[in-house]
Tab-separated table of C-alpha atoms and ligand atoms in Angstrom:
chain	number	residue	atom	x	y	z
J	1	UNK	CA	-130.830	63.631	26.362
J	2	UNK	CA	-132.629	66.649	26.653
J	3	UNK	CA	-131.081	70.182	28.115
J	4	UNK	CA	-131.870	73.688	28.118
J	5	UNK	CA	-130.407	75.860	25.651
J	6	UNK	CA	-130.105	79.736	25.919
J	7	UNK	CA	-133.467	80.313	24.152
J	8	UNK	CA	-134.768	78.998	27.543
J	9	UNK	CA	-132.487	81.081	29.645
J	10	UNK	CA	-133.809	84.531	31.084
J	11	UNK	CA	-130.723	86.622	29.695
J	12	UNK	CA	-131.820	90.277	30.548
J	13	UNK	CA	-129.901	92.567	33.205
J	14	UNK	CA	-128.660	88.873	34.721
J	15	UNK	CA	-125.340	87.904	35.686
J	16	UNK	CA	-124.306	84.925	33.069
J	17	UNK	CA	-121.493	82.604	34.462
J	18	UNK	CA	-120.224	80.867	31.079
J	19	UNK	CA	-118.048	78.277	31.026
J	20	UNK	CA	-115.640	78.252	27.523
J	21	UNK	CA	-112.786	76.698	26.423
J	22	UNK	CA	-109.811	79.445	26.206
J	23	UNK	CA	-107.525	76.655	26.153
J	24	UNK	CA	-106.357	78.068	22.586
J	25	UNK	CA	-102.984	76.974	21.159
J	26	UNK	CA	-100.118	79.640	21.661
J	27	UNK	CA	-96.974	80.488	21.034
J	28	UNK	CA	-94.896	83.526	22.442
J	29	UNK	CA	-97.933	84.932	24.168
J	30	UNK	CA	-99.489	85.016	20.594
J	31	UNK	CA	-102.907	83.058	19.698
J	32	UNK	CA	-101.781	80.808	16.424
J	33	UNK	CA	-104.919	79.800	15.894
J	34	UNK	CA	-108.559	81.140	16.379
J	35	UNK	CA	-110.604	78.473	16.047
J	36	UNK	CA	-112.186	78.209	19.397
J	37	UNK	CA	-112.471	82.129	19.544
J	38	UNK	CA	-114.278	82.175	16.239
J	39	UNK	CA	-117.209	79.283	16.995
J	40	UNK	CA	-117.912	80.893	20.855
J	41	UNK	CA	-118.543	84.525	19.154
J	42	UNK	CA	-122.580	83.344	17.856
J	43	UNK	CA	-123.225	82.350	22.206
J	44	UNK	CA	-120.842	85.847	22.737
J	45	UNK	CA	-123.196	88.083	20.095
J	46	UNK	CA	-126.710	86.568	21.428
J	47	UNK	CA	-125.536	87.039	25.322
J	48	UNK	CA	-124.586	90.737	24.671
J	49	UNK	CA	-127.640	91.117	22.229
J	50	UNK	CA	-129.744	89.651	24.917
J	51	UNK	CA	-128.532	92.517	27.187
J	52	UNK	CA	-126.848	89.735	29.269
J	53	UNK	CA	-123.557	90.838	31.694
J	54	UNK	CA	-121.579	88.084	30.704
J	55	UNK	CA	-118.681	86.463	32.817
J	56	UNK	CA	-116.377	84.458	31.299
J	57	UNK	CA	-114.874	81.654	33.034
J	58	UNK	CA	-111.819	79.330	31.210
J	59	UNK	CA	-108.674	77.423	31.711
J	60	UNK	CA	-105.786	77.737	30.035
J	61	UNK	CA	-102.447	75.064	29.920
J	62	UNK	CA	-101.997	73.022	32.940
J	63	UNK	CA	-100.611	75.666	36.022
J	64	UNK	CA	-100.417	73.465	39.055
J	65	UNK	CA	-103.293	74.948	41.740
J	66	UNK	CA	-101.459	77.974	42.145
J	67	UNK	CA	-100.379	81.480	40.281
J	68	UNK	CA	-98.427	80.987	37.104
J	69	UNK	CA	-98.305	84.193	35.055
J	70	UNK	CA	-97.271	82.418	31.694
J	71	UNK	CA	-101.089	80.663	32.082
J	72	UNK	CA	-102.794	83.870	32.579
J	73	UNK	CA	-105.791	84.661	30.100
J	74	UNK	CA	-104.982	87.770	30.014
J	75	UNK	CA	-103.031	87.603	26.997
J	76	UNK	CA	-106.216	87.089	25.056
J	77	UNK	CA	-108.214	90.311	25.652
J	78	UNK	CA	-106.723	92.189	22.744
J	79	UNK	CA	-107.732	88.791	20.245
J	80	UNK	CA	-111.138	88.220	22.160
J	81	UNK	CA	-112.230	91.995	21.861
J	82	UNK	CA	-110.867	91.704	17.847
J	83	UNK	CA	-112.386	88.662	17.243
J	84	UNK	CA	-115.792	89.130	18.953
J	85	UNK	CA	-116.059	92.670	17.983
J	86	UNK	CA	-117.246	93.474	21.638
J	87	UNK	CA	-115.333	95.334	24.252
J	88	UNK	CA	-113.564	92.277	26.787
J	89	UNK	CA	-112.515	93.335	30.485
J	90	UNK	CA	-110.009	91.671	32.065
J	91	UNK	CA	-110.510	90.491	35.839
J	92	UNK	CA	-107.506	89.035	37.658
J	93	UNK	CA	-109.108	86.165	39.634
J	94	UNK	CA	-111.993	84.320	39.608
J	95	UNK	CA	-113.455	84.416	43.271
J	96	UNK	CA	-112.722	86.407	45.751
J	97	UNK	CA	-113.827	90.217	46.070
J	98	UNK	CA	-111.939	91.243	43.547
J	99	UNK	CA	-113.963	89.239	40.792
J	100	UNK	CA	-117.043	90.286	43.049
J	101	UNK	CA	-116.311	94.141	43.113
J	102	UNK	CA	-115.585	93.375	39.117
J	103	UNK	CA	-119.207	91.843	38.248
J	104	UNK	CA	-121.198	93.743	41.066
J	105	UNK	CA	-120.709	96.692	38.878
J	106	UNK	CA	-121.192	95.649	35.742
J	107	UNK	CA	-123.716	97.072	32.850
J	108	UNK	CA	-125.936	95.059	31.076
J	109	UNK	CA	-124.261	94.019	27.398
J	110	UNK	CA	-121.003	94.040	29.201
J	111	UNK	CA	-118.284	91.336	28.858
J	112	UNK	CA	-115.535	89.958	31.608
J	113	UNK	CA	-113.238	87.406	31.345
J	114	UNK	CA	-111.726	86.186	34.948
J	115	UNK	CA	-108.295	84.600	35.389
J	116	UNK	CA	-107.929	81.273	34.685
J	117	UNK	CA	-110.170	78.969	36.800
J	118	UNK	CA	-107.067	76.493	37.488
J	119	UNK	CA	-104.908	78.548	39.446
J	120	UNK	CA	-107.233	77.399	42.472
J	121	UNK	CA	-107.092	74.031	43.661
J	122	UNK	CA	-110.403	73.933	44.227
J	123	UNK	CA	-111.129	73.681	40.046
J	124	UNK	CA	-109.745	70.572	39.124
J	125	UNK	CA	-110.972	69.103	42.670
J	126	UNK	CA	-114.771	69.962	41.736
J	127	UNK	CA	-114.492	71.495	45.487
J	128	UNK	CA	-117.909	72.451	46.621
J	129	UNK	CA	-116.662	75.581	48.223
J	130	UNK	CA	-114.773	76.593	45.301
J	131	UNK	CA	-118.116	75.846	43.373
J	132	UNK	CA	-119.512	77.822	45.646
J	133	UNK	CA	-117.518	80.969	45.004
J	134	UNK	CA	-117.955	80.582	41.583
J	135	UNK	CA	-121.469	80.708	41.812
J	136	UNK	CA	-121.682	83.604	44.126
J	137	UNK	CA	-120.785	85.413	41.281
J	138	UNK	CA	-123.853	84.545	38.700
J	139	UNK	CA	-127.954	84.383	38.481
J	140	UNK	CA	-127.627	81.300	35.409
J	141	UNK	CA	-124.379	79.387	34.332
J	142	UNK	CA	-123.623	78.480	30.058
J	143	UNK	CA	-121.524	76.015	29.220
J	144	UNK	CA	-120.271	76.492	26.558
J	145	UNK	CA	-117.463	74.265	26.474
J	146	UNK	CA	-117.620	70.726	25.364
J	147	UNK	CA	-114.037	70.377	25.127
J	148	UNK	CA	-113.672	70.543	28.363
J	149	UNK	CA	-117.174	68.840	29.142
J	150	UNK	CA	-114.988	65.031	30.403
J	151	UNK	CA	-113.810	66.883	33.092
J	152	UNK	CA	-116.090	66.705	36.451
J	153	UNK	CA	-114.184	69.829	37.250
J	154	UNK	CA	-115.739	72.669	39.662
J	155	UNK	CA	-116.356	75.195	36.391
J	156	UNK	CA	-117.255	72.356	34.000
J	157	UNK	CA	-119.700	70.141	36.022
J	158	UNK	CA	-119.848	71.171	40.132
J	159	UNK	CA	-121.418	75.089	38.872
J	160	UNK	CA	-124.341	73.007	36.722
J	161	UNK	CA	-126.181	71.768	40.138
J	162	UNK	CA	-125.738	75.140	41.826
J	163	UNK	CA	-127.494	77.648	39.696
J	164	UNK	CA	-130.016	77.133	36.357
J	165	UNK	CA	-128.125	75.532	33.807
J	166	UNK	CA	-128.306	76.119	30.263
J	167	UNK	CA	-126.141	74.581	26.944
J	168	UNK	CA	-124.386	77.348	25.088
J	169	UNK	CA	-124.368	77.091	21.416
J	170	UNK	CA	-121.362	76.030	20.506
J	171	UNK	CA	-122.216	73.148	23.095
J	172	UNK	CA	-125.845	72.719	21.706
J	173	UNK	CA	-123.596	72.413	18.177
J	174	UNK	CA	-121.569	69.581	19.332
J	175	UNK	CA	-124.048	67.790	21.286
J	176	UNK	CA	-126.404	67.535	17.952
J	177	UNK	CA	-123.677	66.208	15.796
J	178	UNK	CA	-122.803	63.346	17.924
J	179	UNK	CA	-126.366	62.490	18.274
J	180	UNK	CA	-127.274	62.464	14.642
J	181	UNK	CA	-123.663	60.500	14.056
J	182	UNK	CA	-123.458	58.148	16.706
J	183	UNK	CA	-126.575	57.957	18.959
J	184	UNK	CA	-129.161	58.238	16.049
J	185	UNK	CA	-127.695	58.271	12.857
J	186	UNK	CA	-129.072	57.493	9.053
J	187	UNK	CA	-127.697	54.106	8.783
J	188	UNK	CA	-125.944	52.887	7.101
J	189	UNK	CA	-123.194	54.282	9.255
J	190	UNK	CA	-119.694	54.561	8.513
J	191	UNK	CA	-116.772	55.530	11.016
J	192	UNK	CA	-113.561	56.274	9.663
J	193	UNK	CA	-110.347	55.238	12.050
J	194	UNK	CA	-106.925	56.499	11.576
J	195	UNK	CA	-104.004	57.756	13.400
J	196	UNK	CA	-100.828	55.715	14.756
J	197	UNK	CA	-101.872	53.265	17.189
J	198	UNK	CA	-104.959	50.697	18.249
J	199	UNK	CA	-103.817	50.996	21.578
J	200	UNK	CA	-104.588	54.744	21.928
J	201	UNK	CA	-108.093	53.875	20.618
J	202	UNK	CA	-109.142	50.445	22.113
J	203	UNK	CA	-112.159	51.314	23.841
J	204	UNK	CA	-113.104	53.744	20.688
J	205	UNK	CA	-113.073	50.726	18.248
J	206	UNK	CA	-114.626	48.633	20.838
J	207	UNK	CA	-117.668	50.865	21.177
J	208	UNK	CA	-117.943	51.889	17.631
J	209	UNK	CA	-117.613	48.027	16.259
J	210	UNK	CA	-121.313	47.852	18.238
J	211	UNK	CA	-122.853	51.041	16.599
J	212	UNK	CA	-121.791	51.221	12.788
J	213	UNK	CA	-122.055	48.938	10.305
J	214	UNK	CA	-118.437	49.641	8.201
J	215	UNK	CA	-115.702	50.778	10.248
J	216	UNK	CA	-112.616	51.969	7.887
J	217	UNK	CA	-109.228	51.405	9.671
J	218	UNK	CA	-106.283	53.565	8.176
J	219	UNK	CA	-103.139	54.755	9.479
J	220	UNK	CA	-100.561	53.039	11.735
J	221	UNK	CA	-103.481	51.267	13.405
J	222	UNK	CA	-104.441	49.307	10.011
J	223	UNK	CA	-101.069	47.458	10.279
J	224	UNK	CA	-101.767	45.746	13.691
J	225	UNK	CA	-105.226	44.619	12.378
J	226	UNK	CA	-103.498	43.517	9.039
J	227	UNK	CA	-100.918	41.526	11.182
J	228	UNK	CA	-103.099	40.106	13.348
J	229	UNK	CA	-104.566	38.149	9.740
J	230	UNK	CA	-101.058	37.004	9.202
J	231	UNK	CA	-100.037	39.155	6.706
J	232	UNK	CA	-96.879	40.707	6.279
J	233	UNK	CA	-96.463	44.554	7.807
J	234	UNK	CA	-92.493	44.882	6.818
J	235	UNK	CA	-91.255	48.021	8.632
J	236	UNK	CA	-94.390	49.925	9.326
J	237	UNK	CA	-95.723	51.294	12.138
J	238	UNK	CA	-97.041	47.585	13.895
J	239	UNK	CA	-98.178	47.342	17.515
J	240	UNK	CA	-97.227	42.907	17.286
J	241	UNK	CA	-98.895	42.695	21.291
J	242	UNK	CA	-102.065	44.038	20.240
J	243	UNK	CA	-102.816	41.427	17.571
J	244	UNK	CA	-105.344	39.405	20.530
J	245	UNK	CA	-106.733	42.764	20.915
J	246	UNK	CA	-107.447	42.915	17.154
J	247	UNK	CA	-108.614	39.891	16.916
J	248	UNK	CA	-111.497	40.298	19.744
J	249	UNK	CA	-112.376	43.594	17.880
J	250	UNK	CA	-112.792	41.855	14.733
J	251	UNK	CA	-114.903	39.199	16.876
J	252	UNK	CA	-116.892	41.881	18.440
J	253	UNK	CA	-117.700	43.425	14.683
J	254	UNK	CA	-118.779	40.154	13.461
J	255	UNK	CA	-121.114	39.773	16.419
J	256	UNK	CA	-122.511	43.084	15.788
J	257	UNK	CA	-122.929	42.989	11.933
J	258	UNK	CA	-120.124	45.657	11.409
J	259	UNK	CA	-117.787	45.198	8.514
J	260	UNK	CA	-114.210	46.128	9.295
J	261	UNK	CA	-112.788	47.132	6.133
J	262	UNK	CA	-108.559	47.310	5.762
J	263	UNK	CA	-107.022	49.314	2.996
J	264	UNK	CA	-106.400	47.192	0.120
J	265	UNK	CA	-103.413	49.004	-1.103
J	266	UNK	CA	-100.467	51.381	0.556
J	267	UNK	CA	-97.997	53.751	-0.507
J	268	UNK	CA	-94.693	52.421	0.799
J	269	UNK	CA	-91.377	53.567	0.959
J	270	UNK	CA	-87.915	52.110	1.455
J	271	UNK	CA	-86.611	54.753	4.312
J	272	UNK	CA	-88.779	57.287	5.643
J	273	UNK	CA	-88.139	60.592	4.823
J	274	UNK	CA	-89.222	64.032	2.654
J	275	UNK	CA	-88.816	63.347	-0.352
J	276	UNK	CA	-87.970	59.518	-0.584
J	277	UNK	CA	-89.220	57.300	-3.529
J	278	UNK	CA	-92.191	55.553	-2.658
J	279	UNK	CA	-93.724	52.477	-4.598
J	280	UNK	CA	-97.787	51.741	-4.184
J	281	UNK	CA	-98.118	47.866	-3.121
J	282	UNK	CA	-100.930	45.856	-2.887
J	283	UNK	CA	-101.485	44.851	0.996
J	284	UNK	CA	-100.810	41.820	0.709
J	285	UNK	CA	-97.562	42.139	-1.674
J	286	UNK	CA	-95.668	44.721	1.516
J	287	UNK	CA	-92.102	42.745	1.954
J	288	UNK	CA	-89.588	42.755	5.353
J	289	UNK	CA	-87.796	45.783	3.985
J	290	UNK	CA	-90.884	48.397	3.425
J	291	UNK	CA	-92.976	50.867	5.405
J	292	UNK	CA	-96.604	51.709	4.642
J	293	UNK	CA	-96.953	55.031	5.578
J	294	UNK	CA	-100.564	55.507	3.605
J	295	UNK	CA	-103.299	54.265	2.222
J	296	UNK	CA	-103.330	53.997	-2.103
J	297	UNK	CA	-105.393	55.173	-4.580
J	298	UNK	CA	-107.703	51.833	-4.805
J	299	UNK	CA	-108.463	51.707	-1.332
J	300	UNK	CA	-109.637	55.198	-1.851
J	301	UNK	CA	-111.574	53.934	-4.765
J	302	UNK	CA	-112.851	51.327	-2.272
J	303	UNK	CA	-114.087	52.726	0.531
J	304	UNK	CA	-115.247	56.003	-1.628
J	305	UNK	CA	-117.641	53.147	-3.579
J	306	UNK	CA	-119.459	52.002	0.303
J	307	UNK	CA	-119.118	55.513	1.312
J	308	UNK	CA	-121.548	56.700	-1.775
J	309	UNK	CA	-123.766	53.611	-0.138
J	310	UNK	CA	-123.899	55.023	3.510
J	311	UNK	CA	-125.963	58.099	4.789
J	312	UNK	CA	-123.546	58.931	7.836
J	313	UNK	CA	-119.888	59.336	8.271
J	314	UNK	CA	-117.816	59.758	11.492
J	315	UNK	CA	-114.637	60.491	11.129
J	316	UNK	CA	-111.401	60.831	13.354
J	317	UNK	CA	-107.583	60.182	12.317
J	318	UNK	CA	-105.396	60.226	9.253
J	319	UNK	CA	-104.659	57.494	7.198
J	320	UNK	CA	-101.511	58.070	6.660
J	321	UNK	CA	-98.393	60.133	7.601
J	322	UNK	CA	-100.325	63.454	6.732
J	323	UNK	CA	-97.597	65.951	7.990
J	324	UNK	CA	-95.626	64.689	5.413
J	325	UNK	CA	-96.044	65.145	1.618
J	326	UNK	CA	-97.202	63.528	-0.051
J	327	UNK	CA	-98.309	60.718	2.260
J	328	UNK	CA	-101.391	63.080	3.150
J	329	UNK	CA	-102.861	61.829	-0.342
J	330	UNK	CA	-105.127	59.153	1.307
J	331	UNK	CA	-106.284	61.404	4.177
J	332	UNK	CA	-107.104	64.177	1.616
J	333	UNK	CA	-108.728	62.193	-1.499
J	334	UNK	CA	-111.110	60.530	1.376
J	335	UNK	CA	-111.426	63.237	3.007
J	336	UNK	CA	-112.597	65.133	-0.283
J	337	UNK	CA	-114.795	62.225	-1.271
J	338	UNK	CA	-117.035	62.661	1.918
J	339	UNK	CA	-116.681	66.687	1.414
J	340	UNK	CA	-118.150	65.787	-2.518
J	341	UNK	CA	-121.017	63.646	-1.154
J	342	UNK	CA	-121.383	65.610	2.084
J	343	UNK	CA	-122.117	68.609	-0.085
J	344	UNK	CA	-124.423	66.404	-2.272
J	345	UNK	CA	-126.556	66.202	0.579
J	346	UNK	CA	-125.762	62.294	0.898
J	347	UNK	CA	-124.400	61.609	3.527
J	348	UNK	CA	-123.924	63.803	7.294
J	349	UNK	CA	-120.439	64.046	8.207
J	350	UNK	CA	-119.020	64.411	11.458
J	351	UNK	CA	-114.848	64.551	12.416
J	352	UNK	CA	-113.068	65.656	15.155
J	353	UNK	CA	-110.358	64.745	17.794
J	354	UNK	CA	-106.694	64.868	17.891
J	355	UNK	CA	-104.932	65.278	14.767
J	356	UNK	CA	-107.771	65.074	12.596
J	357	UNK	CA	-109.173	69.045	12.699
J	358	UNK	CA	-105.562	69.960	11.350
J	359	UNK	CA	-105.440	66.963	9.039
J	360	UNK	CA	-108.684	67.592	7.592
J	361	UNK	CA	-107.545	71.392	7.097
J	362	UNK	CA	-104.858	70.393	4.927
J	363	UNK	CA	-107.158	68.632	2.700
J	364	UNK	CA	-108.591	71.863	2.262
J	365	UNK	CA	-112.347	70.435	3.184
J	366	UNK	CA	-112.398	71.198	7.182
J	367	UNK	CA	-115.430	73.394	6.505
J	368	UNK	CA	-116.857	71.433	3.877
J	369	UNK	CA	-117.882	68.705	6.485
J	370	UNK	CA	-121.264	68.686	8.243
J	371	UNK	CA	-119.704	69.298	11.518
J	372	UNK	CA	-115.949	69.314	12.917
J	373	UNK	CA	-115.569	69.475	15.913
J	374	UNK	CA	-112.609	71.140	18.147
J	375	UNK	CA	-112.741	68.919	21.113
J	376	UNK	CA	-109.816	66.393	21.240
J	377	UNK	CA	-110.067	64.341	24.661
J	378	UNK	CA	-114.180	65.063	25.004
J	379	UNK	CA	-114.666	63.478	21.019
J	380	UNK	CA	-112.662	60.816	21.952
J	381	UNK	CA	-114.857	59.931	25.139
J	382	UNK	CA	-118.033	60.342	23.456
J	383	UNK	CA	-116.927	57.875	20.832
J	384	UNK	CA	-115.237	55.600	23.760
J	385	UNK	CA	-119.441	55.613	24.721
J	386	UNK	CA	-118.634	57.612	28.293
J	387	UNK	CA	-120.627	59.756	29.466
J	388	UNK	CA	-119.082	63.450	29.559
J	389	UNK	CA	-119.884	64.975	33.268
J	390	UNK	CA	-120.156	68.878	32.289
J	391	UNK	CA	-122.968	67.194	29.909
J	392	UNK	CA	-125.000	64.601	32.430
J	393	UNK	CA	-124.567	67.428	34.733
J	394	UNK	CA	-126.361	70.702	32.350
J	395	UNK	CA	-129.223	67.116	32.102
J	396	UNK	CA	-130.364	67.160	35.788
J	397	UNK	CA	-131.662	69.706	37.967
J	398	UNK	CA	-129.611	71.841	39.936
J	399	UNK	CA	-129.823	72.637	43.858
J	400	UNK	CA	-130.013	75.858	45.418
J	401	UNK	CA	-126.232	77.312	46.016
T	1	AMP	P1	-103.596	59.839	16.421
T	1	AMP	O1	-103.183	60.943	17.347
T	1	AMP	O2	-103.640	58.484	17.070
T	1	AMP	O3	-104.844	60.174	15.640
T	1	AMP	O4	-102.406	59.669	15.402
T	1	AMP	C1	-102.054	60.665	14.479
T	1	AMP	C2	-100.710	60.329	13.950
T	1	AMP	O5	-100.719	59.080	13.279
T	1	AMP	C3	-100.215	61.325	12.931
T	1	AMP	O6	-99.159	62.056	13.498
T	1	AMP	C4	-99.748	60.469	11.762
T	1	AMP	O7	-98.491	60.868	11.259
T	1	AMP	C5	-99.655	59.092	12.359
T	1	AMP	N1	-99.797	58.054	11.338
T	1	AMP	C6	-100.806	57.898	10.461
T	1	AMP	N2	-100.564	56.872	9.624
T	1	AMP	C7	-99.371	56.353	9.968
T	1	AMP	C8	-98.572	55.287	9.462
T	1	AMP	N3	-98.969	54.543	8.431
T	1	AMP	N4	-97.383	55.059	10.066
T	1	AMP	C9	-96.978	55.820	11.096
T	1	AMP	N5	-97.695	56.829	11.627
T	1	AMP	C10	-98.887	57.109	11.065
C-alpha cells in the first residue's frame, strides 16, 4: 500500500481541504474528552508551519441531511484554538459562497473549520456534485481521518479522486501500526479478543484465526467458545446459538496453525453487582449458579508466559467486566504485562476499537502501548480484513475536478 504523505504535498500559499474526525464525545455542548483534538494538532502545527491555509472539513453525531444546530462544530472553536494553540475560524457551511467568500480570502498560516459536512445529503451519498463543491474549495485534500476512513462518504473517499491526495499524519500513524501488526508483523503474532459477544466480532475472529498464530479470547465471548467444548458456563454471559460458529472458528485456527487459547481460570460471582463476593474458579470447576465476569490471575500468568514468547501484540476488548471493580483486574494485569514487555522493546503493541481505548486507560498503560488507536468502527474493519474506502481511495490517482 503505498500513499503520499504531506512531506510530498506542496503546502505553501495553497488551499488544504483536510478531512478530520471532530466526531469528539460531548456532553452539554462541552468536549469530555480531547483525544482526537490532541493527536490531529502534529498535521495542524506542520500545515500552519508549512504556511498552508488550512480548511477543515468534519462530521459530528448523526444530523439527518439537513440543519441541526445541536450537531454544529461550532461548539469546538474555543477547545480547537486552546488545544492547537492556533487561532480557529468558524465558517457556517461547507459549500456554497459563503464557505467560498470564507477561504477566497484567507492568509497563508490561517485555519477554518466549516460546518459539519453531514448536514448535506450529498455527504453520506458520496454525491459527485456535492464532491464537487467540496473541492471547489481546495488546491490538495489531507485526510486525516481514519476513523472515519470505512465510510465511502463524499469528504472521506469521493474528494480523494478529485484533487491530489495526500495521508495526514495522524492517518500515516494508523496506517503504519496496522501494517506492522497485522499485514507484516514480527511473528510470532498474538491478538488479544475481548468484549461481550462472538457475534459482534465473527468476521474479526474469522480473519484474524488466518493471520496470527495465538489468538487470546477473554470476556463474554470466551464463554461461547468454552461452551461450545462442552463445558459448563453457569450464568455468564453465553451466546448457546453461536457454539457452530465457534466451532468452525476453532476449525479455521487449526487449519491455519493458530492456537486459540481460553482463560484457564475466572473470577466468578454469585449475583452481579458492586461490591459482591466473588470466588476465583478454575474453568472447568464454574457450576449452574455462577457468573464469570473475568479472567483470574493464572490465566494472566498464562498468556503473560506466550506473550514474553511473541514479538507482536494486537489488542482489542476487555476481558472482563472492566467498568466494574474489581473485575477490570484481568484487563489491567494483561494489559500491564504487554505495557512491561512493550517498553522492553519485545514485543510491538497495537489496541484500539470500541471499549478498549477507555479500558486500556483505566489500566493506566493507554500510552504505554506502541500504538492505540482512536478509531472504533474503522479498527474493527481493518481487523474484519476490509478494505477501508477513504484509504484505497488516498492509493489511486485522482481525476481532474
Ligand atoms: P465489546 O464492545 O464487544 O468490546 O464489549 C465490551 C463490553 O464487554 C464491556 O462493556 C464489558 O463489560 C463486557 N464484558 C467483558 N467481559 C464480560 C463478561 N465476562 N461478561 C459480561 N460482559 C463482559
Amino acid at each position: 500500500m503505498s500513499f503520499k504523505t504531506l512531506n510530498d504535498a506542496p503546502l505553501k500559499g495553497k488551499k488544504v481541504l483536510l478531512r478530520a474526525d471532530l466526531n469528539v464525545p460531548a456532553e452539554n455542548g462541552t468536549v469530555t474528552d480531547t483525544t482526537r483534538i490532541d493527536r490531529l494538532k502534529e498535521t495542524i502545527s506542520f500545515l500552519v508551519k508549512s504556511g498552508a491555509q488550512t480548511i477543515i472539513l468534519s462530521h459530528f453525531g448523526r444530523p439527518k441531511a439537513k440543519v441541526e444546530p445541536e450537531y454544529s462544530l461550532s461548539f469546538l472553536i474555543p477547545v480547537l484554538s486552546q488545544q492547537w494553540a492556533h487561532k480557529v475560524t468558524f465558517v457556517s457551511d461547507c459549500i456554497g459562497a459563503v464557505a467560498e467568500n470564507a477561504v477566497q480570502n484567507m492568509r497563508d498560516g490561517e485555519i477554518i473549520l466549516l460546518e459539519n459536512v453531514r448536514f448535506h445529503a450529498g455527504e453520506e451519498k458520496n454525491d459527485p456534485a456535492f464532491a464537487k463543491s467540496l473541492a471547489k474549495l481546495g488546491d490538495i485534500y489531507v485526510n486525516d481521518a481514519f476513523s472515519a476512513a470505512h465510510r465511502a462518504h463524499a469528504s472521506t473517499e469521493g474528494l480523494a479522486h478529485l484533487l491530489p491526495a495526500y495521508a495526514g499524519m495522524l492517518m500515516s500513524a494508523e496506517l503504519s501500526a496496522l501494517q506492522n501488526a497485522l499485514e507484516a508483523p514480527k511473528k510470532p503474532v498474538m491478538a488479544v479478543v475481548g468484549g461481550a459477544k462472538v457475534s459482534s466480532k465473527l468476521s474479526v475472529l474469522n480473519n484474524l484465526v488466518r493471520k496470527v498464530n495465538f489468538l487470546v479470547l477473554g470476556g463474554g465471548m470466551a464463554n461461547t467458545f468454552l461452551y461450545a467444548q462442552g463445558i459448563e458456563v453457569g450464568k455468564s454471559l453465553c451466546e448457546r446459538d453461536m457454539a457452530d460458529e465457534a466451532r468452525r472458528i476453532w476449525d479455521t485456527a487449526k487449519a491455519s496453525g493458530c492456537q486459540i487459547i481460553l482463560p484457564s481460570d475466572r473470577v466468578t460471582v454469585k449475583e452481579f453487582g458492586k461490591g459482591v463476593p466473588t470466588q476465583i474458579l478454575k474453568t472447568e470447576a464454574l457450576t449452574p449458579d455462577v457468573e464469570a465476569v473475568d479472567i483470574g490471575p493464572q490465566s494472566i500468568t498464562d498468556i503473560t508466559d506466550i506473550l514474553s514468547k511473541c514479538k507482536t501484540v494486537l489488542w482489542n476488548g476487555p476481558m472482563g467486566v472492566f467498568e466494574v471493580k474489581p473485575f477490570d483486574a484481568g484487563t489491567n494485569g494483561l494489559a500491564q504485562a504487554v505495557a512491561r514487555l512493550t517498553a522492553s522493546g519485545q514485543i510491538l503493541s497495537v489496541a484500539g476499537g470500541g471499549d478498549t481505548v477507555s479500558a486500556l486507560e483505566n489500566a493506566g498503560v493507554a500510552d504505554q502501548f506502541t500504538y492505540v488507536s482512536t478509531a472504533g468502527g474503522a479498527f474493527l474493519e481493518w481487523l474484519e480484513g476490509k478494505t477501508l474506502p477513504g484509504v484505497s481511495a488516498l492509493t489511486q490517482p485522482h481525476k481532474a475536478a
